[in-house]
mmCIF file of C-alpha atoms in Angstrom:
data_model
loop_
_atom_site.group_PDB
_atom_site.id
_atom_site.type_symbol
_atom_site.label_atom_id
_atom_site.label_comp_id
_atom_site.label_asym_id
_atom_site.label_seq_id
_atom_site.Cartn_x
_atom_site.Cartn_y
_atom_site.Cartn_z
ATOM 1 C CA GLY A 18 -52.192 -54.557 -11.597
ATOM 2 C CA GLN A 19 -49.023 -54.195 -9.518
ATOM 3 C CA GLN A 20 -48.171 -57.024 -7.347
ATOM 4 C CA LEU A 21 -46.222 -57.485 -4.363
ATOM 5 C CA ASN A 22 -44.697 -61.111 -3.712
ATOM 6 C CA GLN A 23 -44.611 -61.566 -0.024
ATOM 7 C CA SER A 24 -42.997 -64.633 1.735
ATOM 8 C CA PRO A 25 -43.421 -66.723 3.548
ATOM 9 C CA GLN A 26 -47.162 -67.202 3.616
ATOM 10 C CA SER A 27 -47.006 -68.328 6.983
ATOM 11 C CA MET A 28 -44.689 -69.178 9.783
ATOM 12 C CA PHE A 29 -44.754 -71.277 12.754
ATOM 13 C CA ILE A 30 -41.937 -70.820 15.125
ATOM 14 C CA GLN A 31 -40.787 -71.314 18.618
ATOM 15 C CA GLU A 32 -40.911 -68.418 21.228
ATOM 16 C CA GLY A 33 -37.230 -66.845 21.334
ATOM 17 C CA GLU A 34 -36.612 -67.569 17.566
ATOM 18 C CA ASP A 35 -35.702 -64.913 15.051
ATOM 19 C CA VAL A 36 -37.941 -64.342 12.138
ATOM 20 C CA SER A 37 -37.368 -63.039 8.604
ATOM 21 C CA MET A 38 -39.976 -62.141 6.000
ATOM 22 C CA ASN A 39 -39.692 -60.170 2.699
ATOM 23 C CA CYS A 40 -41.379 -58.821 -0.397
ATOM 24 C CA THR A 41 -40.308 -58.323 -3.749
ATOM 25 C CA SER A 42 -41.602 -56.896 -6.986
ATOM 26 C CA SER A 43 -40.869 -56.228 -10.598
ATOM 27 C CA SER A 44 -41.559 -52.666 -10.094
ATOM 28 C CA ILE A 45 -39.550 -49.966 -8.244
ATOM 29 C CA PHE A 46 -41.246 -48.468 -5.283
ATOM 30 C CA ASN A 47 -40.205 -45.141 -3.595
ATOM 31 C CA THR A 48 -41.771 -46.038 -0.131
ATOM 32 C CA TRP A 49 -41.838 -49.431 1.706
ATOM 33 C CA LEU A 50 -44.123 -49.941 4.868
ATOM 34 C CA TRP A 51 -44.447 -52.753 7.143
ATOM 35 C CA TYR A 52 -47.806 -53.469 8.999
ATOM 36 C CA LYS A 53 -49.077 -55.791 11.650
ATOM 37 C CA GLN A 54 -52.788 -56.889 11.654
ATOM 38 C CA ASP A 55 -54.189 -58.474 14.709
ATOM 39 C CA PRO A 56 -57.808 -60.367 14.421
ATOM 40 C CA GLY A 57 -60.531 -57.931 14.331
ATOM 41 C CA GLU A 58 -58.348 -55.016 14.020
ATOM 42 C CA GLY A 59 -57.053 -52.734 11.402
ATOM 43 C CA PRO A 60 -53.366 -52.782 10.288
ATOM 44 C CA VAL A 61 -50.869 -51.020 12.528
ATOM 45 C CA LEU A 62 -47.835 -49.253 11.113
ATOM 46 C CA LEU A 63 -44.512 -50.913 12.366
ATOM 47 C CA ILE A 64 -41.875 -49.216 10.117
ATOM 48 C CA ALA A 65 -41.663 -46.947 7.222
ATOM 49 C CA LEU A 66 -38.679 -46.638 4.733
ATOM 50 C CA TYR A 67 -38.144 -43.955 2.358
ATOM 51 C CA LYS A 68 -34.592 -44.362 0.786
ATOM 52 C CA ALA A 69 -32.853 -47.356 -0.964
ATOM 53 C CA GLY A 70 -30.663 -48.949 1.474
ATOM 54 C CA GLU A 71 -32.285 -47.627 4.460
ATOM 55 C CA LEU A 72 -32.228 -49.749 7.505
ATOM 56 C CA THR A 73 -34.655 -48.788 10.320
ATOM 57 C CA SER A 74 -35.268 -50.556 13.438
ATOM 58 C CA ASN A 75 -38.143 -50.376 15.896
ATOM 59 C CA GLY A 76 -37.393 -52.344 19.154
ATOM 60 C CA ARG A 77 -37.000 -55.805 17.993
ATOM 61 C CA LEU A 78 -37.951 -55.248 14.526
ATOM 62 C CA THR A 79 -35.660 -54.262 11.805
ATOM 63 C CA ALA A 80 -36.555 -53.519 8.211
ATOM 64 C CA GLN A 81 -34.608 -52.584 5.081
ATOM 65 C CA PHE A 82 -35.373 -50.967 1.776
ATOM 66 C CA GLY A 83 -33.747 -52.938 -0.839
ATOM 67 C CA ILE A 84 -30.946 -51.233 -2.920
ATOM 68 C CA THR A 85 -32.878 -51.946 -5.977
ATOM 69 C CA ARG A 86 -35.828 -50.333 -4.707
ATOM 70 C CA LYS A 87 -37.820 -53.648 -5.660
ATOM 71 C CA ASP A 88 -37.773 -55.378 -2.406
ATOM 72 C CA SER A 89 -37.727 -55.063 1.316
ATOM 73 C CA PHE A 90 -37.388 -57.328 4.411
ATOM 74 C CA LEU A 91 -38.682 -57.435 8.023
ATOM 75 C CA ASN A 92 -36.727 -59.163 10.772
ATOM 76 C CA ILE A 93 -38.342 -59.865 14.267
ATOM 77 C CA SER A 94 -35.666 -60.885 16.796
ATOM 78 C CA ALA A 95 -36.372 -63.022 19.936
ATOM 79 C CA SER A 96 -40.041 -63.479 19.136
ATOM 80 C CA ILE A 97 -42.536 -63.562 21.855
ATOM 81 C CA PRO A 98 -46.248 -64.756 21.929
ATOM 82 C CA SER A 99 -47.672 -61.161 21.287
ATOM 83 C CA ASP A 100 -45.850 -61.271 17.975
ATOM 84 C CA VAL A 101 -48.482 -63.408 16.538
ATOM 85 C CA GLY A 102 -50.566 -61.933 13.833
ATOM 86 C CA ILE A 103 -50.377 -61.156 10.200
ATOM 87 C CA TYR A 104 -47.661 -59.030 8.876
ATOM 88 C CA PHE A 105 -48.233 -56.932 5.553
ATOM 89 C CA CYS A 106 -45.504 -55.262 3.387
ATOM 90 C CA ALA A 107 -46.873 -52.284 1.380
ATOM 91 C CA GLY A 108 -45.302 -50.075 -1.099
ATOM 92 C CA GLN A 109 -45.889 -46.659 -2.904
ATOM 93 C CA LEU A 110 -45.129 -46.402 -6.649
ATOM 94 C CA PRO A 111 -43.490 -43.471 -7.975
ATOM 95 C CA GLY A 112 -45.959 -40.967 -9.413
ATOM 96 C CA SER A 113 -48.870 -42.599 -7.900
ATOM 97 C CA GLN A 114 -51.771 -40.565 -6.061
ATOM 98 C CA GLY A 115 -50.578 -41.488 -2.688
ATOM 99 C CA ASN A 116 -52.197 -45.018 -2.309
ATOM 100 C CA LEU A 117 -50.286 -48.185 -1.162
ATOM 101 C CA ILE A 118 -50.069 -51.766 -2.870
ATOM 102 C CA PHE A 119 -50.329 -54.427 -0.252
ATOM 103 C CA GLY A 120 -48.625 -57.721 -0.070
ATOM 104 C CA LYS A 121 -50.613 -61.012 0.770
ATOM 105 C CA GLY A 122 -49.291 -61.119 4.133
ATOM 106 C CA THR A 123 -47.331 -63.354 6.423
ATOM 107 C CA LYS A 124 -49.165 -65.234 9.193
ATOM 108 C CA LEU A 125 -46.916 -65.486 12.138
ATOM 109 C CA SER A 126 -47.580 -68.058 14.841
ATOM 110 C CA VAL A 127 -45.316 -68.419 17.885
ATOM 111 C CA LYS A 128 -45.315 -71.363 20.322
ATOM 112 C CA PRO A 129 -44.634 -70.613 23.786
ATOM 113 C CA SER B 8 -50.484 -40.361 13.423
ATOM 114 C CA ALA B 9 -54.215 -39.899 13.672
ATOM 115 C CA VAL B 10 -57.083 -41.398 15.551
ATOM 116 C CA ILE B 11 -59.638 -42.867 13.071
ATOM 117 C CA SER B 12 -63.082 -43.987 14.090
ATOM 118 C CA GLN B 13 -65.189 -46.173 11.886
ATOM 119 C CA LYS B 14 -68.840 -46.975 12.359
ATOM 120 C CA PRO B 15 -70.284 -49.488 12.334
ATOM 121 C CA SER B 16 -67.573 -51.756 13.526
ATOM 122 C CA ARG B 17 -69.614 -54.726 12.348
ATOM 123 C CA ASP B 18 -72.990 -55.483 10.739
ATOM 124 C CA ILE B 19 -75.073 -58.301 9.379
ATOM 125 C CA CYS B 20 -76.852 -57.134 6.355
ATOM 126 C CA GLN B 21 -79.487 -58.676 4.122
ATOM 127 C CA ARG B 22 -78.908 -59.285 0.201
ATOM 128 C CA GLY B 23 -79.987 -56.333 -1.764
ATOM 129 C CA THR B 24 -79.763 -53.623 0.853
ATOM 130 C CA SER B 25 -77.184 -50.827 1.251
ATOM 131 C CA LEU B 26 -74.939 -49.826 4.131
ATOM 132 C CA THR B 27 -73.007 -46.796 4.725
ATOM 133 C CA ILE B 28 -69.791 -46.842 6.754
ATOM 134 C CA GLN B 29 -68.540 -43.533 8.421
ATOM 135 C CA CYS B 30 -64.960 -42.645 9.027
ATOM 136 C CA GLN B 31 -64.122 -39.598 11.401
ATOM 137 C CA VAL B 32 -60.608 -38.508 11.907
ATOM 138 C CA ASP B 33 -59.528 -36.495 14.989
ATOM 139 C CA SER B 34 -57.527 -34.086 12.670
ATOM 140 C CA GLN B 35 -57.381 -32.634 9.183
ATOM 141 C CA VAL B 36 -55.758 -35.167 6.796
ATOM 142 C CA THR B 37 -54.401 -34.598 3.253
ATOM 143 C CA MET B 38 -55.663 -37.861 1.946
ATOM 144 C CA MET B 39 -58.443 -40.419 2.647
ATOM 145 C CA PHE B 40 -58.767 -43.999 1.193
ATOM 146 C CA TRP B 41 -60.998 -46.888 1.431
ATOM 147 C CA TYR B 42 -59.819 -50.443 1.357
ATOM 148 C CA ARG B 43 -61.488 -53.607 1.103
ATOM 149 C CA GLN B 44 -60.119 -56.915 2.706
ATOM 150 C CA GLN B 45 -62.006 -59.914 1.787
ATOM 151 C CA PRO B 46 -61.789 -62.971 4.294
ATOM 152 C CA GLY B 47 -58.219 -64.199 4.674
ATOM 153 C CA GLN B 48 -56.970 -61.648 2.029
ATOM 154 C CA SER B 49 -54.830 -58.838 1.677
ATOM 155 C CA LEU B 50 -55.964 -55.077 1.464
ATOM 156 C CA THR B 51 -57.305 -54.023 -2.180
ATOM 157 C CA LEU B 52 -57.845 -50.045 -2.522
ATOM 158 C CA ILE B 53 -61.344 -49.194 -3.524
ATOM 159 C CA ALA B 54 -60.958 -45.655 -4.190
ATOM 160 C CA THR B 55 -59.384 -42.404 -3.050
ATOM 161 C CA ALA B 56 -61.860 -40.108 -1.323
ATOM 162 C CA ASN B 57 -61.410 -36.400 -2.647
ATOM 163 C CA GLN B 58 -62.656 -33.605 -0.497
ATOM 164 C CA GLY B 59 -65.160 -31.640 -2.284
ATOM 165 C CA SER B 60 -65.330 -33.805 -5.480
ATOM 166 C CA GLU B 61 -65.926 -37.256 -6.815
ATOM 167 C CA ALA B 62 -63.835 -40.046 -5.637
ATOM 168 C CA THR B 63 -61.202 -41.798 -7.721
ATOM 169 C CA TYR B 64 -61.926 -45.194 -8.133
ATOM 170 C CA GLU B 65 -59.561 -48.186 -8.740
ATOM 171 C CA SER B 66 -60.141 -50.608 -11.715
ATOM 172 C CA GLY B 67 -62.934 -53.154 -10.771
ATOM 173 C CA PHE B 68 -64.895 -50.621 -8.475
ATOM 174 C CA VAL B 69 -67.503 -48.274 -9.525
ATOM 175 C CA ILE B 70 -69.513 -45.327 -8.104
ATOM 176 C CA ASP B 71 -72.708 -46.861 -8.400
ATOM 177 C CA LYS B 72 -71.680 -49.815 -6.358
ATOM 178 C CA PHE B 73 -69.381 -48.042 -3.759
ATOM 179 C CA PRO B 74 -70.549 -44.383 -3.656
ATOM 180 C CA ILE B 75 -68.164 -42.083 -1.477
ATOM 181 C CA SER B 76 -68.339 -38.789 0.145
ATOM 182 C CA ARG B 77 -65.757 -36.671 1.581
ATOM 183 C CA PRO B 78 -67.562 -33.375 2.727
ATOM 184 C CA ASN B 79 -64.538 -31.955 4.713
ATOM 185 C CA LEU B 80 -61.075 -32.875 5.696
ATOM 186 C CA THR B 81 -61.855 -35.066 8.629
ATOM 187 C CA PHE B 82 -64.878 -37.159 7.324
ATOM 188 C CA SER B 83 -65.847 -39.547 4.679
ATOM 189 C CA THR B 84 -68.401 -42.183 4.000
ATOM 190 C CA LEU B 85 -68.466 -45.259 2.040
ATOM 191 C CA THR B 86 -71.771 -46.868 0.773
ATOM 192 C CA VAL B 87 -71.940 -50.518 -0.250
ATOM 193 C CA SER B 88 -74.978 -50.689 -2.295
ATOM 194 C CA ASN B 89 -77.338 -53.630 -3.288
ATOM 195 C CA MET B 90 -75.152 -55.976 -1.404
ATOM 196 C CA SER B 91 -74.608 -59.605 -2.141
ATOM 197 C CA PRO B 92 -72.792 -62.175 -0.119
ATOM 198 C CA GLU B 93 -69.631 -61.494 -2.262
ATOM 199 C CA ASP B 94 -69.507 -58.035 -0.540
ATOM 200 C CA SER B 95 -68.831 -59.687 2.894
ATOM 201 C CA SER B 96 -65.674 -58.164 3.810
ATOM 202 C CA ILE B 97 -63.755 -55.815 6.134
ATOM 203 C CA TYR B 98 -63.864 -52.214 4.757
ATOM 204 C CA LEU B 99 -60.980 -49.933 6.091
ATOM 205 C CA CYS B 100 -60.749 -46.409 6.056
ATOM 206 C CA SER B 101 -57.174 -45.083 5.877
ATOM 207 C CA VAL B 102 -55.573 -41.587 5.940
ATOM 208 C CA ARG B 103 -52.336 -39.771 5.246
ATOM 209 C CA VAL B 104 -51.821 -37.050 7.658
ATOM 210 C CA THR B 105 -49.607 -34.846 5.627
ATOM 211 C CA GLY B 106 -48.253 -34.834 1.949
ATOM 212 C CA LEU B 107 -48.709 -37.219 -0.782
ATOM 213 C CA THR B 108 -46.090 -40.028 0.299
ATOM 214 C CA GLY B 109 -45.343 -41.949 3.339
ATOM 215 C CA GLU B 110 -47.443 -43.525 6.016
ATOM 216 C CA LEU B 111 -51.008 -44.545 5.912
ATOM 217 C CA PHE B 112 -52.947 -45.041 9.075
ATOM 218 C CA PHE B 113 -55.956 -47.272 9.386
ATOM 219 C CA GLY B 114 -59.067 -47.389 11.100
ATOM 220 C CA GLU B 115 -60.272 -50.525 12.969
ATOM 221 C CA GLY B 116 -62.387 -51.576 10.007
ATOM 222 C CA SER B 117 -65.988 -52.334 9.413
ATOM 223 C CA ARG B 118 -66.787 -55.938 9.184
ATOM 224 C CA LEU B 119 -69.717 -56.701 6.897
ATOM 225 C CA THR B 120 -71.555 -60.015 6.611
ATOM 226 C CA VAL B 121 -74.155 -60.113 3.869
ATOM 227 C CA LEU B 122 -76.430 -63.024 4.191
#
Protein backbone atom coordinates (compact mmCIF):
# COMPACT_ATOMS: atom_id res chain seq x y z
CA GLY A 1 0.00 0.00 0.00
CA GLN A 2 0.90 3.66 0.06
CA GLN A 3 3.67 4.66 2.43
CA LEU A 4 4.61 7.83 4.17
CA ASN A 5 8.24 8.11 5.16
CA GLN A 6 8.48 10.06 8.39
CA SER A 7 11.76 11.16 9.91
CA PRO A 8 13.42 11.23 12.25
CA GLN A 9 12.08 8.18 14.04
CA SER A 10 12.99 9.70 17.40
CA MET A 11 14.53 12.84 18.82
CA PHE A 12 15.99 13.64 22.20
CA ILE A 13 16.46 17.34 22.68
CA GLN A 14 17.05 19.97 25.32
CA GLU A 15 14.22 22.19 26.50
CA GLY A 16 14.20 25.42 24.51
CA GLU A 17 15.56 23.89 21.32
CA ASP A 18 13.69 23.96 18.05
CA VAL A 19 12.51 20.71 16.47
CA SER A 20 11.92 19.77 12.87
CA MET A 21 10.39 16.61 11.44
CA ASN A 22 9.13 15.75 7.99
CA CYS A 23 7.19 13.31 5.88
CA THR A 24 7.75 12.36 2.27
CA SER A 25 5.98 10.14 -0.19
CA SER A 26 6.26 9.02 -3.77
CA SER A 27 2.57 9.86 -4.20
CA ILE A 28 0.76 13.17 -4.38
CA PHE A 29 -1.52 14.03 -1.49
CA ASN A 30 -4.30 16.61 -1.40
CA THR A 31 -4.32 16.99 2.38
CA TRP A 32 -1.58 16.80 5.00
CA LEU A 33 -2.31 16.60 8.69
CA TRP A 34 -0.10 16.53 11.76
CA TYR A 35 -1.16 14.77 14.97
CA LYS A 36 0.32 14.35 18.44
CA GLN A 37 -0.32 11.27 20.54
CA ASP A 38 0.32 11.10 24.27
CA PRO A 39 0.59 7.72 26.04
CA GLY A 40 -2.81 6.13 26.53
CA GLU A 41 -4.56 8.72 24.40
CA GLY A 42 -5.84 8.97 20.86
CA PRO A 43 -4.09 11.22 18.34
CA VAL A 44 -4.92 14.90 18.63
CA LEU A 45 -4.97 17.07 15.53
CA LEU A 46 -2.36 19.84 15.55
CA ILE A 47 -2.41 21.34 12.06
CA ALA A 48 -4.26 20.68 8.80
CA LEU A 49 -2.91 21.70 5.38
CA TYR A 50 -4.98 21.76 2.21
CA LYS A 51 -2.98 23.55 -0.48
CA ALA A 52 0.47 23.08 -1.98
CA GLY A 53 2.84 25.65 -0.48
CA GLU A 54 0.52 26.41 2.42
CA LEU A 55 2.31 27.41 5.62
CA THR A 56 0.24 27.28 8.79
CA SER A 57 1.05 28.00 12.42
CA ASN A 58 -0.56 26.91 15.65
CA GLY A 59 1.23 28.60 18.54
CA ARG A 60 4.82 27.34 18.55
CA LEU A 61 4.03 24.84 15.81
CA THR A 62 4.47 25.56 12.11
CA ALA A 63 3.76 23.16 9.27
CA GLN A 64 4.04 23.41 5.52
CA PHE A 65 2.47 21.54 2.63
CA GLY A 66 5.25 20.93 0.13
CA ILE A 67 5.08 22.48 -3.33
CA THR A 68 5.33 19.07 -4.98
CA ARG A 69 2.43 17.83 -2.78
CA LYS A 70 4.60 14.86 -1.86
CA ASP A 71 5.98 16.15 1.42
CA SER A 72 5.30 18.16 4.55
CA PHE A 73 7.27 19.33 7.55
CA LEU A 74 6.43 20.26 11.12
CA ASN A 75 8.55 22.62 13.21
CA ILE A 76 8.25 23.17 16.92
CA SER A 77 9.98 26.23 18.30
CA ALA A 78 11.34 26.64 21.82
CA SER A 79 10.36 23.16 22.96
CA ILE A 80 8.98 22.59 26.44
CA PRO A 81 8.60 19.36 28.45
CA SER A 82 4.92 18.97 27.55
CA ASP A 83 5.89 18.67 23.88
CA VAL A 84 6.94 15.11 24.68
CA GLY A 85 4.96 12.56 22.71
CA ILE A 86 4.71 10.89 19.34
CA TYR A 87 4.02 13.06 16.32
CA PHE A 88 2.37 11.55 13.27
CA CYS A 89 1.98 12.94 9.80
CA ALA A 90 -1.03 11.81 7.82
CA GLY A 91 -2.08 12.35 4.25
CA GLN A 92 -5.15 11.91 2.13
CA LEU A 93 -4.76 10.69 -1.43
CA PRO A 94 -6.77 12.31 -4.23
CA GLY A 95 -9.88 10.30 -4.99
CA SER A 96 -9.69 8.30 -1.78
CA GLN A 97 -12.77 7.57 0.31
CA GLY A 98 -11.70 10.07 2.91
CA ASN A 99 -9.40 7.90 5.00
CA LEU A 100 -5.87 8.92 5.98
CA ILE A 101 -2.52 7.22 5.56
CA PHE A 102 -0.23 7.68 8.55
CA GLY A 103 3.52 7.96 8.87
CA LYS A 104 5.35 5.79 11.40
CA GLY A 105 5.71 8.63 13.87
CA THR A 106 8.47 10.69 15.46
CA LYS A 107 8.98 10.14 19.17
CA LEU A 108 10.04 13.37 20.84
CA SER A 109 11.75 13.45 24.21
CA VAL A 110 12.56 16.77 25.86
CA LYS A 111 15.14 17.10 28.60
CA PRO A 112 14.41 19.92 31.07
CA SER B 1 -14.51 19.08 16.09
CA ALA B 2 -16.45 16.32 17.81
CA VAL B 3 -16.46 14.55 21.16
CA ILE B 4 -15.88 10.85 20.61
CA SER B 5 -16.44 8.31 23.37
CA GLN B 6 -15.16 4.77 23.12
CA LYS B 7 -16.03 1.85 25.36
CA PRO B 8 -14.32 -0.06 26.77
CA SER B 9 -11.20 2.03 27.24
CA ARG B 10 -9.23 -1.14 27.93
CA ASP B 11 -9.85 -4.83 28.42
CA ILE B 12 -8.00 -8.07 28.95
CA CYS B 13 -9.48 -10.90 26.91
CA GLN B 14 -9.00 -14.63 26.61
CA ARG B 15 -7.90 -16.23 23.39
CA GLY B 16 -10.84 -17.36 21.25
CA THR B 17 -13.33 -14.87 22.63
CA SER B 18 -14.84 -11.84 20.90
CA LEU B 19 -15.16 -8.27 22.08
CA THR B 20 -17.30 -5.43 20.79
CA ILE B 21 -16.04 -1.86 20.99
CA GLN B 22 -18.52 0.99 20.89
CA CYS B 23 -17.97 4.47 19.47
CA GLN B 24 -20.42 7.26 20.25
CA VAL B 25 -20.12 10.76 18.80
CA ASP B 26 -21.83 13.82 20.23
CA SER B 27 -23.00 15.04 16.82
CA GLN B 28 -23.88 13.64 13.42
CA VAL B 29 -20.80 13.02 11.30
CA THR B 30 -20.34 12.21 7.65
CA MET B 31 -17.73 9.50 7.98
CA MET B 32 -16.58 7.06 10.64
CA PHE B 33 -13.46 4.92 10.48
CA TRP B 34 -11.84 2.24 12.59
CA TYR B 35 -8.05 2.16 12.93
CA ARG B 36 -5.73 -0.30 14.62
CA GLN B 37 -2.50 0.69 16.33
CA GLN B 38 -0.31 -2.24 17.25
CA PRO B 39 2.16 -1.75 20.12
CA GLY B 40 4.72 0.89 19.24
CA GLN B 41 3.39 1.21 15.72
CA SER B 42 1.54 3.68 13.57
CA LEU B 43 -2.15 3.67 12.73
CA THR B 44 -3.58 1.33 10.12
CA LEU B 45 -7.06 1.68 8.71
CA ILE B 46 -9.27 -1.35 9.27
CA ALA B 47 -12.44 -0.16 7.57
CA THR B 48 -14.81 2.65 6.80
CA ALA B 49 -18.08 2.27 8.70
CA ASN B 50 -20.95 3.04 6.32
CA GLN B 51 -24.26 4.12 7.72
CA GLY B 52 -26.96 1.59 6.94
CA SER B 53 -24.78 -0.66 4.79
CA GLU B 54 -21.80 -3.00 4.99
CA ALA B 55 -18.46 -1.53 5.98
CA THR B 56 -15.68 -1.07 3.43
CA TYR B 57 -12.64 -3.06 4.50
CA GLU B 58 -9.00 -2.39 3.71
CA SER B 59 -6.71 -5.03 2.33
CA GLY B 60 -5.82 -7.53 5.02
CA PHE B 61 -8.98 -7.03 7.06
CA VAL B 62 -12.16 -9.09 6.62
CA ILE B 63 -15.71 -8.83 7.85
CA ASP B 64 -15.69 -12.20 9.58
CA LYS B 65 -12.82 -11.11 11.81
CA PHE B 66 -13.84 -7.46 12.29
CA PRO B 67 -17.60 -7.08 11.87
CA ILE B 68 -18.66 -3.45 11.99
CA SER B 69 -22.03 -1.83 12.45
CA ARG B 70 -23.12 1.75 11.97
CA PRO B 71 -26.85 2.00 12.56
CA ASN B 72 -26.96 5.81 12.51
CA LEU B 73 -24.82 8.93 12.03
CA THR B 74 -23.50 9.04 15.60
CA PHE B 75 -22.74 5.45 16.59
CA SER B 76 -20.63 2.54 15.41
CA THR B 77 -19.33 -0.74 16.79
CA LEU B 78 -16.29 -2.83 15.94
CA THR B 79 -16.12 -6.46 17.01
CA VAL B 80 -12.81 -8.27 17.22
CA SER B 81 -13.74 -11.92 16.74
CA ASN B 82 -12.01 -15.10 17.84
CA MET B 83 -9.16 -13.13 19.33
CA SER B 84 -5.55 -14.23 19.45
CA PRO B 85 -2.58 -12.51 21.12
CA GLU B 86 -1.75 -10.92 17.74
CA ASP B 87 -4.94 -8.88 18.09
CA SER B 88 -3.54 -7.08 21.13
CA SER B 89 -3.68 -3.48 19.98
CA ILE B 90 -5.29 -0.13 20.46
CA TYR B 91 -8.43 0.19 18.36
CA LEU B 92 -9.36 3.75 17.49
CA CYS B 93 -12.60 5.20 16.24
CA SER B 94 -12.24 8.30 14.10
CA VAL B 95 -14.72 10.64 12.48
CA ARG B 96 -14.90 13.30 9.84
CA VAL B 97 -17.43 15.90 10.82
CA THR B 98 -18.31 17.24 7.37
CA GLY B 99 -17.54 16.40 3.78
CA LEU B 100 -15.13 13.83 2.39
CA THR B 101 -11.82 15.57 2.94
CA GLY B 102 -9.99 17.19 5.78
CA GLU B 103 -9.56 16.56 9.42
CA LEU B 104 -10.17 13.30 11.18
CA PHE B 105 -10.82 13.36 14.91
CA PHE B 106 -10.04 10.41 17.11
CA GLY B 107 -11.45 8.81 20.19
CA GLU B 108 -9.14 7.91 23.02
CA GLY B 109 -8.91 4.34 21.86
CA SER B 110 -9.67 0.93 23.27
CA ARG B 111 -6.60 -0.95 24.43
CA LEU B 112 -7.08 -4.71 24.11
CA THR B 113 -4.74 -7.28 25.56
CA VAL B 114 -5.35 -10.88 24.51
CA LEU B 115 -3.88 -13.60 26.68
